[in-house]
mmCIF file of C-alpha atoms in Angstrom:
data_model
loop_
_atom_site.group_PDB
_atom_site.id
_atom_site.type_symbol
_atom_site.label_atom_id
_atom_site.label_comp_id
_atom_site.label_asym_id
_atom_site.label_seq_id
_atom_site.Cartn_x
_atom_site.Cartn_y
_atom_site.Cartn_z
ATOM 1 C CA MET H 241 124.617 114.077 84.458
ATOM 2 C CA LEU H 242 124.299 114.954 88.135
ATOM 3 C CA THR H 243 121.902 112.755 90.119
ATOM 4 C CA LEU H 244 120.655 113.426 93.613
ATOM 5 C CA ALA H 245 119.863 110.120 95.350
ATOM 6 C CA ILE H 246 117.631 109.902 98.429
ATOM 7 C CA ASP H 247 117.095 106.786 100.560
ATOM 8 C CA THR H 248 114.749 106.829 103.541
ATOM 9 C CA ALA H 249 113.608 103.179 103.436
ATOM 10 C CA THR H 250 115.394 102.182 106.657
ATOM 11 C CA LYS H 251 116.517 103.810 109.899
ATOM 12 C CA VAL H 252 119.525 105.167 108.009
ATOM 13 C CA CYS H 253 118.723 108.319 106.051
ATOM 14 C CA SER H 254 121.005 108.731 103.027
ATOM 15 C CA VAL H 255 121.543 111.404 100.426
ATOM 16 C CA ALA H 256 124.170 111.256 97.701
ATOM 17 C CA LEU H 257 125.344 113.041 94.603
ATOM 18 C CA CYS H 258 126.343 110.914 91.624
ATOM 19 C CA ARG H 259 127.992 112.256 88.506
ATOM 20 C CA ASP H 260 127.690 109.983 85.487
ATOM 21 C CA GLY H 261 127.050 106.932 87.695
ATOM 22 C CA GLU H 262 129.903 107.565 90.144
ATOM 23 C CA ILE H 263 129.189 108.646 93.721
ATOM 24 C CA THR H 264 130.914 111.968 94.356
ATOM 25 C CA ALA H 265 129.575 112.637 97.868
ATOM 26 C CA GLU H 266 127.194 111.053 100.346
ATOM 27 C CA TYR H 267 125.789 111.424 103.852
ATOM 28 C CA ASN H 268 124.422 108.481 105.812
ATOM 29 C CA ILE H 269 122.922 109.176 109.212
ATOM 30 C CA ASN H 270 121.236 106.633 111.468
ATOM 31 C CA MET H 271 118.423 108.878 112.576
ATOM 32 C CA GLY H 272 115.917 106.346 113.820
ATOM 33 C CA MET H 273 112.544 107.275 112.463
ATOM 34 C CA THR H 274 113.003 111.074 112.332
ATOM 35 C CA HIS H 275 113.692 111.462 108.606
ATOM 36 C CA SER H 276 111.156 114.285 108.442
ATOM 37 C CA GLU H 277 113.435 116.377 110.681
ATOM 38 C CA GLY H 278 116.784 115.459 109.178
ATOM 39 C CA LEU H 279 116.430 114.814 105.450
ATOM 40 C CA LEU H 280 116.351 118.392 104.144
ATOM 41 C CA PRO H 281 119.076 119.740 106.479
ATOM 42 C CA GLN H 282 121.222 116.744 105.497
ATOM 43 C CA LEU H 283 120.608 117.524 101.818
ATOM 44 C CA GLU H 284 121.452 121.197 102.333
ATOM 45 C CA GLN H 285 124.759 120.221 104.016
ATOM 46 C CA LEU H 286 125.602 117.870 101.137
ATOM 47 C CA LEU H 287 125.031 120.598 98.570
ATOM 48 C CA LYS H 288 126.905 123.207 100.618
ATOM 49 C CA ARG H 289 129.954 121.006 101.251
ATOM 50 C CA THR H 290 130.182 119.971 97.595
ATOM 51 C CA ASN H 291 129.637 123.516 96.351
ATOM 52 C CA THR H 292 126.662 122.301 94.316
ATOM 53 C CA LYS H 293 123.629 124.398 93.440
ATOM 54 C CA LYS H 294 120.203 122.783 93.359
ATOM 55 C CA GLN H 295 119.879 124.017 89.784
ATOM 56 C CA ASP H 296 122.860 121.798 88.805
ATOM 57 C CA ILE H 297 120.853 118.628 89.553
ATOM 58 C CA ASP H 298 119.694 116.775 86.414
ATOM 59 C CA LEU H 299 117.800 113.862 87.994
ATOM 60 C CA ILE H 300 116.439 112.865 91.392
ATOM 61 C CA ALA H 301 116.397 109.161 92.317
ATOM 62 C CA VAL H 302 114.573 107.973 95.421
ATOM 63 C CA SER H 303 114.129 104.622 97.147
ATOM 64 C CA MET H 304 110.589 103.385 96.601
ATOM 65 C CA GLY H 305 110.659 100.369 98.869
ATOM 66 C CA PRO H 306 110.273 97.993 100.276
ATOM 67 C CA GLY H 307 110.972 99.549 103.647
ATOM 68 C CA SER H 308 109.534 101.772 106.317
ATOM 69 C CA PHE H 309 106.195 103.106 105.083
ATOM 70 C CA THR H 310 106.612 106.444 106.837
ATOM 71 C CA GLY H 311 110.240 106.779 105.767
ATOM 72 C CA LEU H 312 109.349 106.044 102.153
ATOM 73 C CA ARG H 313 106.548 108.629 102.175
ATOM 74 C CA ILE H 314 108.974 111.251 103.476
ATOM 75 C CA GLY H 315 111.652 110.452 100.890
ATOM 76 C CA VAL H 316 109.276 110.213 97.929
ATOM 77 C CA SER H 317 107.465 113.412 98.934
ATOM 78 C CA ALA H 318 110.746 115.317 99.258
ATOM 79 C CA ALA H 319 112.019 113.944 95.933
ATOM 80 C CA LYS H 320 108.806 114.802 94.093
ATOM 81 C CA GLY H 321 108.722 118.288 95.614
ATOM 82 C CA LEU H 322 112.320 118.980 94.638
ATOM 83 C CA ALA H 323 111.836 117.525 91.153
ATOM 84 C CA TRP H 324 108.770 119.674 90.584
ATOM 85 C CA THR H 325 110.472 122.804 91.903
ATOM 86 C CA LEU H 326 113.650 122.241 89.873
ATOM 87 C CA ASP H 327 111.767 120.946 86.795
ATOM 88 C CA VAL H 328 113.887 117.791 86.607
ATOM 89 C CA PRO H 329 112.843 114.140 86.240
ATOM 90 C CA CYS H 330 112.385 111.943 89.300
ATOM 91 C CA CYS H 331 112.623 108.153 89.337
ATOM 92 C CA GLY H 332 111.988 105.432 91.898
ATOM 93 C CA VAL H 333 114.546 102.752 92.718
ATOM 94 C CA SER H 334 113.860 99.416 94.400
ATOM 95 C CA THR H 335 115.600 99.359 97.771
ATOM 96 C CA LEU H 336 116.530 95.695 97.292
ATOM 97 C CA GLU H 337 117.802 96.183 93.748
ATOM 98 C CA ALA H 338 120.001 99.026 94.982
ATOM 99 C CA MET H 339 121.406 96.627 97.605
ATOM 100 C CA ALA H 340 122.162 94.080 94.858
ATOM 101 C CA GLN H 341 124.268 96.659 93.009
ATOM 102 C CA ASN H 342 126.844 96.314 95.805
ATOM 103 C CA ALA H 343 127.664 92.867 94.447
ATOM 104 C CA ALA H 344 127.841 93.929 90.786
ATOM 105 C CA HIS H 345 131.577 93.130 90.652
ATOM 106 C CA MET H 346 130.908 89.436 91.389
ATOM 107 C CA ASP H 347 129.465 86.472 89.534
ATOM 108 C CA ALA H 348 126.895 85.144 91.987
ATOM 109 C CA LEU H 349 123.305 84.517 92.890
ATOM 110 C CA VAL H 350 122.475 87.316 95.332
ATOM 111 C CA ILE H 351 119.592 87.486 97.765
ATOM 112 C CA CYS H 352 118.836 90.852 99.332
ATOM 113 C CA ALA H 353 116.787 90.927 102.518
ATOM 114 C CA MET H 354 115.466 93.460 105.017
ATOM 115 C CA ASP H 355 113.530 92.981 108.212
ATOM 116 C CA ALA H 356 109.788 93.292 107.560
ATOM 117 C CA ARG H 357 108.919 92.526 111.204
ATOM 118 C CA ARG H 358 106.607 89.788 112.490
ATOM 119 C CA SER H 359 109.140 87.080 111.522
ATOM 120 C CA GLN H 360 109.091 88.157 107.882
ATOM 121 C CA VAL H 361 111.655 89.644 105.539
ATOM 122 C CA TYR H 362 111.392 91.718 102.400
ATOM 123 C CA ASN H 363 113.542 90.006 99.847
ATOM 124 C CA ALA H 364 114.419 89.658 96.184
ATOM 125 C CA LEU H 365 116.779 87.396 94.269
ATOM 126 C CA PHE H 366 119.248 88.546 91.612
ATOM 127 C CA TYR H 367 121.816 86.948 89.359
ATOM 128 C CA VAL H 368 124.930 89.087 89.044
ATOM 129 C CA ASN H 369 127.268 88.439 86.140
ATOM 130 C CA ARG H 370 130.065 90.666 84.836
ATOM 131 C CA GLY H 371 128.578 93.857 86.242
ATOM 132 C CA THR H 372 125.022 93.118 85.122
ATOM 133 C CA VAL H 373 122.349 92.653 87.776
ATOM 134 C CA GLU H 374 119.421 90.534 86.577
ATOM 135 C CA ARG H 375 116.306 90.176 88.706
ATOM 136 C CA ILE H 376 115.294 86.543 89.293
ATOM 137 C CA ARG H 377 112.555 87.075 91.901
ATOM 138 C CA GLY H 378 110.617 90.267 92.557
ATOM 139 C CA ASP H 379 110.413 92.237 95.782
ATOM 140 C CA ARG H 380 108.208 90.447 98.272
ATOM 141 C CA ALA H 381 107.553 89.848 101.952
ATOM 142 C CA ILE H 382 107.957 86.235 103.083
ATOM 143 C CA ALA H 383 108.199 84.338 106.338
ATOM 144 C CA LEU H 384 111.798 83.963 107.419
ATOM 145 C CA SER H 385 111.352 80.184 107.750
ATOM 146 C CA ASP H 386 109.992 79.931 104.174
ATOM 147 C CA LEU H 387 112.922 81.929 102.845
ATOM 148 C CA ALA H 388 115.381 79.712 104.719
ATOM 149 C CA GLN H 389 113.794 76.645 103.108
ATOM 150 C CA GLU H 390 113.936 78.219 99.638
ATOM 151 C CA LEU H 391 117.636 78.948 100.117
ATOM 152 C CA LYS H 392 118.283 75.341 101.152
ATOM 153 C CA ASP H 393 116.535 74.158 97.983
ATOM 154 C CA LEU H 394 118.750 76.223 95.666
ATOM 155 C CA GLU H 395 121.411 74.231 93.878
ATOM 156 C CA GLN H 396 124.059 76.926 93.952
ATOM 157 C CA GLN H 397 125.666 79.014 96.644
ATOM 158 C CA VAL H 398 123.954 82.295 97.405
ATOM 159 C CA LEU H 399 125.544 85.565 98.490
ATOM 160 C CA THR H 400 123.331 87.251 101.078
ATOM 161 C CA ALA H 401 123.059 91.034 101.231
ATOM 162 C CA LYS H 402 121.149 92.027 104.312
ATOM 163 C CA GLU H 403 120.161 95.048 106.293
ATOM 164 C CA ARG H 404 121.049 94.014 109.878
ATOM 165 C CA LEU H 405 119.387 90.613 109.717
ATOM 166 C CA THR H 406 120.964 87.978 111.899
ATOM 167 C CA ALA H 407 118.525 85.133 111.373
ATOM 168 C CA LEU H 408 119.646 84.234 107.842
#
């Protein structure tokens, strides 16, 4: 199964091709907030360089947040348009849960966090064990100080996955 993955939740615009769960190619460009200008050309380059036809895509996965509202609208709109045109399924993926997958090789309590502005973070808590990622706390926005207190109250060590957050 060939999956096209699109992530526009942050300043970094990403597109990737995954075959049977393994990433075969990806582009990540820090474009600021101009995803509307760069997403489709970036996708076209990915397909061209991998010699992949749009018709070969079996599934489109797209980040559904949390993240930049405008960026998410651009990514979801592009994914839905492509899925409709190609007559393939489209699915949403939690931005924070996707971050947690980076720690799937560990046995740990993992907190994923992204800047939500105004001294808040988007965050979620996961338990990772033997390649399985289990959600402990849902995606939410919380004051950075409240999150820091929650982390202090936990009885076990936490691995922090963050998107350029220095306050944690």
